[in-house]
């Protein structure tokens, strides 16, 4: 099978109920996307299911297995590095639990490939509040967390904690991934803030977010606390840190030659 020029990074920990279905949903899209699962040695054998799909979809489904649970942010960074090493033009991130509709991957990709954005964010809050089956308290916490980020950092993004995103490869090359500090939901805020500080264009694509049906949420108070207090660090860094700028990193000619614009 011919490889795509874009890959979806899916971090997993105990997602055996969802992983096969979510990968098949991506494979069935008319627009081709490859998939990289970054699994933190899930005791429920999520990785074994991915290995089966690697055989069914050679060159399109991939597994990066880590030795232990190390946090959402580090899983994404590991996945991003792998994707860049493989020469993908576009790198997307998505949850495994169907809270993000795989069909919306096409809309995020086209916002970058056709619309010209550098970062496309699947946003729950750019057109009202589009969240299904979440408790009201959690909806309010998530919504006002983004407003809080806007207030403290000045980042003009309605859904700063969104985990459904498409990046041009240049963004990830430029923004110094080794300096990304946060591991939980603060990671999502930091990535968007850093991309903006580097001069990249961020756009929000409206989506409907649906609470998971199978498996358990990984959200906890420590993850939320990192995001809440971390935004002050982001504000401080925007004053004191020199961010590399868009255009400072040019992809080498032929670096992505094996990936066709399909």
Coordinates of C-alpha atoms in Angstrom, one line a residue:
X1 CA 0.0 0.0 0.0
X2 CA 1.2 3.5 -0.8
X3 CA 2.1 5.7 2.2
X4 CA 0.2 8.9 2.7
X5 CA 1.9 12.4 3.2
X6 CA 0.0 12.8 6.5
X7 CA -0.1 10.8 9.7
X8 CA -2.5 10.7 12.6
X9 CA -0.8 10.3 16.0
X10 CA -3.0 8.5 18.6
X11 CA -1.6 8.1 22.1
X12 CA -3.0 5.2 24.0
X13 CA -3.1 3.7 27.5
X14 CA -5.7 0.9 28.0
X15 CA -7.8 1.6 24.9
X16 CA -8.4 -2.0 23.9
X17 CA -12.1 -1.4 23.5
X18 CA -11.6 1.4 21.0
X19 CA -8.3 1.0 19.2
X20 CA -9.2 -1.4 16.4
X21 CA -12.4 0.5 15.6
X22 CA -10.7 3.9 15.5
X23 CA -7.9 2.8 13.3
X24 CA -10.3 1.1 10.9
X25 CA -12.4 4.3 10.8
X26 CA -9.3 6.2 9.7
X27 CA -8.3 3.6 7.1
X28 CA -11.8 3.7 5.6
X29 CA -11.6 7.5 4.9
X30 CA -11.5 8.4 1.2
X31 CA -8.7 10.8 1.9
X32 CA -5.7 8.6 2.9
X33 CA -4.1 9.0 6.3
X34 CA -1.5 6.9 8.0
X35 CA -1.8 6.1 11.7
X36 CA 0.9 6.0 14.4
X37 CA -0.2 4.6 17.8
X38 CA 2.0 5.7 20.7
X39 CA 1.2 3.1 23.4
X40 CA 2.5 3.4 27.0
X41 CA 2.8 -0.4 27.5
X42 CA -0.9 -0.8 28.2
X43 CA -1.6 -3.8 30.5
X44 CA -4.8 -4.5 28.5
X45 CA -2.7 -5.4 25.4
X46 CA -3.7 -2.4 23.3
X47 CA -0.3 -2.8 21.5
X48 CA -1.0 -6.4 20.5
X49 CA -4.2 -5.3 18.7
X50 CA -2.2 -2.5 16.9
X51 CA 0.4 -5.1 15.8
X52 CA -2.4 -7.1 14.1
X53 CA -3.4 -4.0 12.2
X54 CA 0.2 -3.4 11.2
X55 CA 0.0 -6.7 9.3
X56 CA -3.4 -5.8 7.7
X57 CA -2.3 -2.3 6.7
X58 CA 1.5 -2.5 6.0
X59 CA 3.2 1.0 5.6
X60 CA 0.0 2.7 6.9
X61 CA -0.5 1.6 10.5
X62 CA 2.5 1.9 12.9
X63 CA 3.2 1.3 16.5
X64 CA 5.6 3.1 18.8
X65 CA 5.7 1.2 22.1
X66 CA 7.0 2.8 25.2
X67 CA 8.1 1.0 28.4
X68 CA 5.7 2.8 30.8
X69 CA 3.1 5.5 31.2
X70 CA 4.9 8.8 30.8
X71 CA 2.2 11.4 30.2
X72 CA 0.2 12.6 27.2
X73 CA 2.6 15.4 26.3
X74 CA 5.6 13.1 26.1
X75 CA 3.7 10.6 24.0
X76 CA 2.8 13.2 21.5
X77 CA 6.3 14.6 21.3
X78 CA 7.6 11.0 20.7
X79 CA 5.0 10.6 18.0
X80 CA 5.8 14.0 16.4
X81 CA 9.5 13.2 16.3
X82 CA 8.8 9.8 14.6
X83 CA 6.6 11.5 12.1
X84 CA 9.2 14.1 11.2
X85 CA 11.9 11.5 10.9
X86 CA 9.6 9.6 8.5
X87 CA 9.2 12.8 6.3
X88 CA 5.4 13.4 6.7
X89 CA 4.2 16.8 5.5
X90 CA 1.3 17.0 7.9
X91 CA 1.0 15.6 11.4
X92 CA -2.4 15.3 13.1
X93 CA -3.3 14.3 16.7
X94 CA -6.5 12.6 17.8
X95 CA -7.9 10.7 20.8
X96 CA -8.5 7.0 20.5
X97 CA -12.0 7.0 22.1
X98 CA -14.1 8.5 19.3
X99 CA -14.6 11.8 21.1
X100 CA -13.2 13.1 17.9
X101 CA -15.0 12.1 14.7
X102 CA -12.4 10.6 12.3
X103 CA -14.2 12.1 9.3
X104 CA -13.2 15.5 10.7
X105 CA -9.6 14.7 10.0
X106 CA -10.2 15.6 6.4
X107 CA -11.5 19.1 7.4
X108 CA -8.5 19.8 9.6
X109 CA -6.1 18.6 6.9
X110 CA -7.8 20.7 4.2
X111 CA -7.7 23.8 6.5
X112 CA -3.9 23.5 6.2
X113 CA -3.3 22.0 2.8
X114 CA -6.0 24.0 0.9
X115 CA -6.8 26.9 3.3
X116 CA -3.2 27.8 4.0
X117 CA -3.2 27.5 7.8
X118 CA -0.2 26.3 9.7
X119 CA -2.1 24.8 12.5
X120 CA -5.8 23.7 12.3
X121 CA -7.6 23.2 15.7
X122 CA -10.7 21.0 15.9
X123 CA -12.6 23.5 18.2
X124 CA -15.5 22.7 20.5
X125 CA -16.2 26.4 21.3
X126 CA -15.6 28.4 18.1
X127 CA -19.4 28.2 17.3
X128 CA -21.0 28.1 20.7
X129 CA -20.5 25.0 22.8
X130 CA -20.5 21.7 20.8
X131 CA -20.0 19.0 23.4
X132 CA -22.2 15.9 23.7
X133 CA -22.7 13.8 26.9
X134 CA -20.3 15.6 29.1
X135 CA -21.4 16.5 32.7
X136 CA -22.3 20.2 32.9
X137 CA -19.5 20.8 35.4
X138 CA -16.9 19.4 33.1
X139 CA -18.2 21.4 30.1
X140 CA -18.0 24.6 32.2
X141 CA -14.5 23.8 33.4
X142 CA -13.2 23.2 29.9
X143 CA -14.9 26.2 28.4
X144 CA -13.8 28.7 31.0
X145 CA -10.3 27.1 31.0
X146 CA -9.9 28.3 27.5
X147 CA -11.3 31.8 28.4
X148 CA -8.8 31.8 31.2
X149 CA -5.9 31.0 28.8
X150 CA -7.1 33.8 26.5
X151 CA -7.1 36.3 29.4
X152 CA -3.7 35.4 30.8
X153 CA -1.7 34.7 27.7
X154 CA -3.5 36.7 25.0
X155 CA -3.8 33.6 22.8
X156 CA -6.8 34.2 20.6
X157 CA -8.0 30.6 20.5
X158 CA -11.4 29.6 21.8
X159 CA -10.5 26.0 22.5
X160 CA -6.9 26.1 23.9
X161 CA -7.1 22.6 25.5
X162 CA -8.3 20.9 22.3
X163 CA -6.5 17.7 21.4
X164 CA -7.7 17.4 17.8
X165 CA -5.1 19.3 15.7
X166 CA -3.3 19.3 12.4
X167 CA 0.2 20.7 12.1
X168 CA 2.3 21.4 9.1
X169 CA 5.6 19.7 9.5
X170 CA 7.4 23.1 9.4
X171 CA 5.6 24.1 12.6
X172 CA 6.9 21.1 14.6
X173 CA 10.4 21.4 13.1
X174 CA 10.5 25.1 14.1
X175 CA 9.1 25.2 17.6
X176 CA 11.9 23.3 19.4
X177 CA 10.0 20.2 20.7
X178 CA 12.8 19.5 23.2
X179 CA 11.7 22.7 25.1
X180 CA 8.0 21.7 25.5
X181 CA 7.6 21.5 29.3
X182 CA 4.0 20.4 30.0
X183 CA 2.8 16.7 30.0
X184 CA -0.9 16.9 30.6
X185 CA -3.6 19.2 29.2
X186 CA -1.1 22.0 29.7
X187 CA 0.8 20.5 26.8
X188 CA -2.1 21.3 24.4
X189 CA -2.1 24.9 25.5
X190 CA 1.7 25.2 25.3
X191 CA 1.8 23.8 21.8
X192 CA -0.7 26.4 20.5
X193 CA 0.9 29.2 22.4
X194 CA 4.4 28.3 21.1
X195 CA 3.2 28.0 17.5
X196 CA 1.6 31.4 17.8
X197 CA 4.8 32.9 19.3
X198 CA 6.8 31.4 16.4
X199 CA 4.6 33.4 14.0
X200 CA 2.4 30.6 12.6
X201 CA -1.2 31.0 11.6
X202 CA -3.7 29.1 13.8
X203 CA -7.3 28.5 12.6
X204 CA -10.2 26.8 14.4
X205 CA -12.4 24.4 12.6
X206 CA -15.7 23.8 14.3
X207 CA -16.3 20.2 15.5
X208 CA -18.8 18.3 17.7
X209 CA -17.0 16.6 20.7
X210 CA -18.7 13.4 22.0
X211 CA -17.8 12.0 25.4
X212 CA -16.3 8.5 25.2
X213 CA -18.6 5.5 25.4
X214 CA -16.0 2.7 26.0
X215 CA -13.0 2.8 28.3
X216 CA -12.2 5.3 31.0
X217 CA -11.1 9.0 30.9
X218 CA -7.5 9.8 31.8
X219 CA -8.4 13.3 33.2
X220 CA -7.4 14.0 36.8
X221 CA -6.9 17.0 39.1
X222 CA -3.1 17.0 38.7
X223 CA -3.4 17.3 34.9
X224 CA -5.9 20.1 35.3
X225 CA -3.7 21.8 37.9
X226 CA -0.7 21.8 35.5
X227 CA -2.8 23.6 32.9
X228 CA -4.3 26.1 35.4
X229 CA -0.9 27.3 36.8
X230 CA 1.2 26.7 33.7
X231 CA -0.4 29.5 31.8
X232 CA 1.4 32.0 33.9
X233 CA 4.7 30.4 32.9
X234 CA 3.6 30.7 29.3
X235 CA 2.9 34.4 29.8
X236 CA 6.3 34.9 31.4
X237 CA 8.1 33.0 28.5
X238 CA 6.4 35.2 26.0
X239 CA 8.2 38.1 27.6
X240 CA 11.5 36.5 28.2
X241 CA 12.1 33.7 25.7
X242 CA 13.3 34.2 22.2
X243 CA 11.1 31.9 20.0
X244 CA 12.4 30.7 16.6
X245 CA 10.3 32.3 13.8
X246 CA 8.3 30.9 10.9
X247 CA 10.6 30.5 7.9
X248 CA 13.7 30.0 10.0
X249 CA 13.5 26.2 9.3
X250 CA 13.3 25.1 5.7
X251 CA 12.5 21.5 4.9
X252 CA 15.4 20.0 2.9
X253 CA 14.7 19.5 -0.8
X254 CA 13.6 15.9 -1.3
X255 CA 13.2 15.3 2.4
X256 CA 9.6 14.2 1.8
X257 CA 10.0 12.8 -1.6
X258 CA 8.5 9.4 -0.7
X259 CA 5.2 11.0 0.3
X260 CA 3.0 12.2 -2.5
X261 CA 0.5 15.0 -2.1
X262 CA -2.5 12.6 -2.0

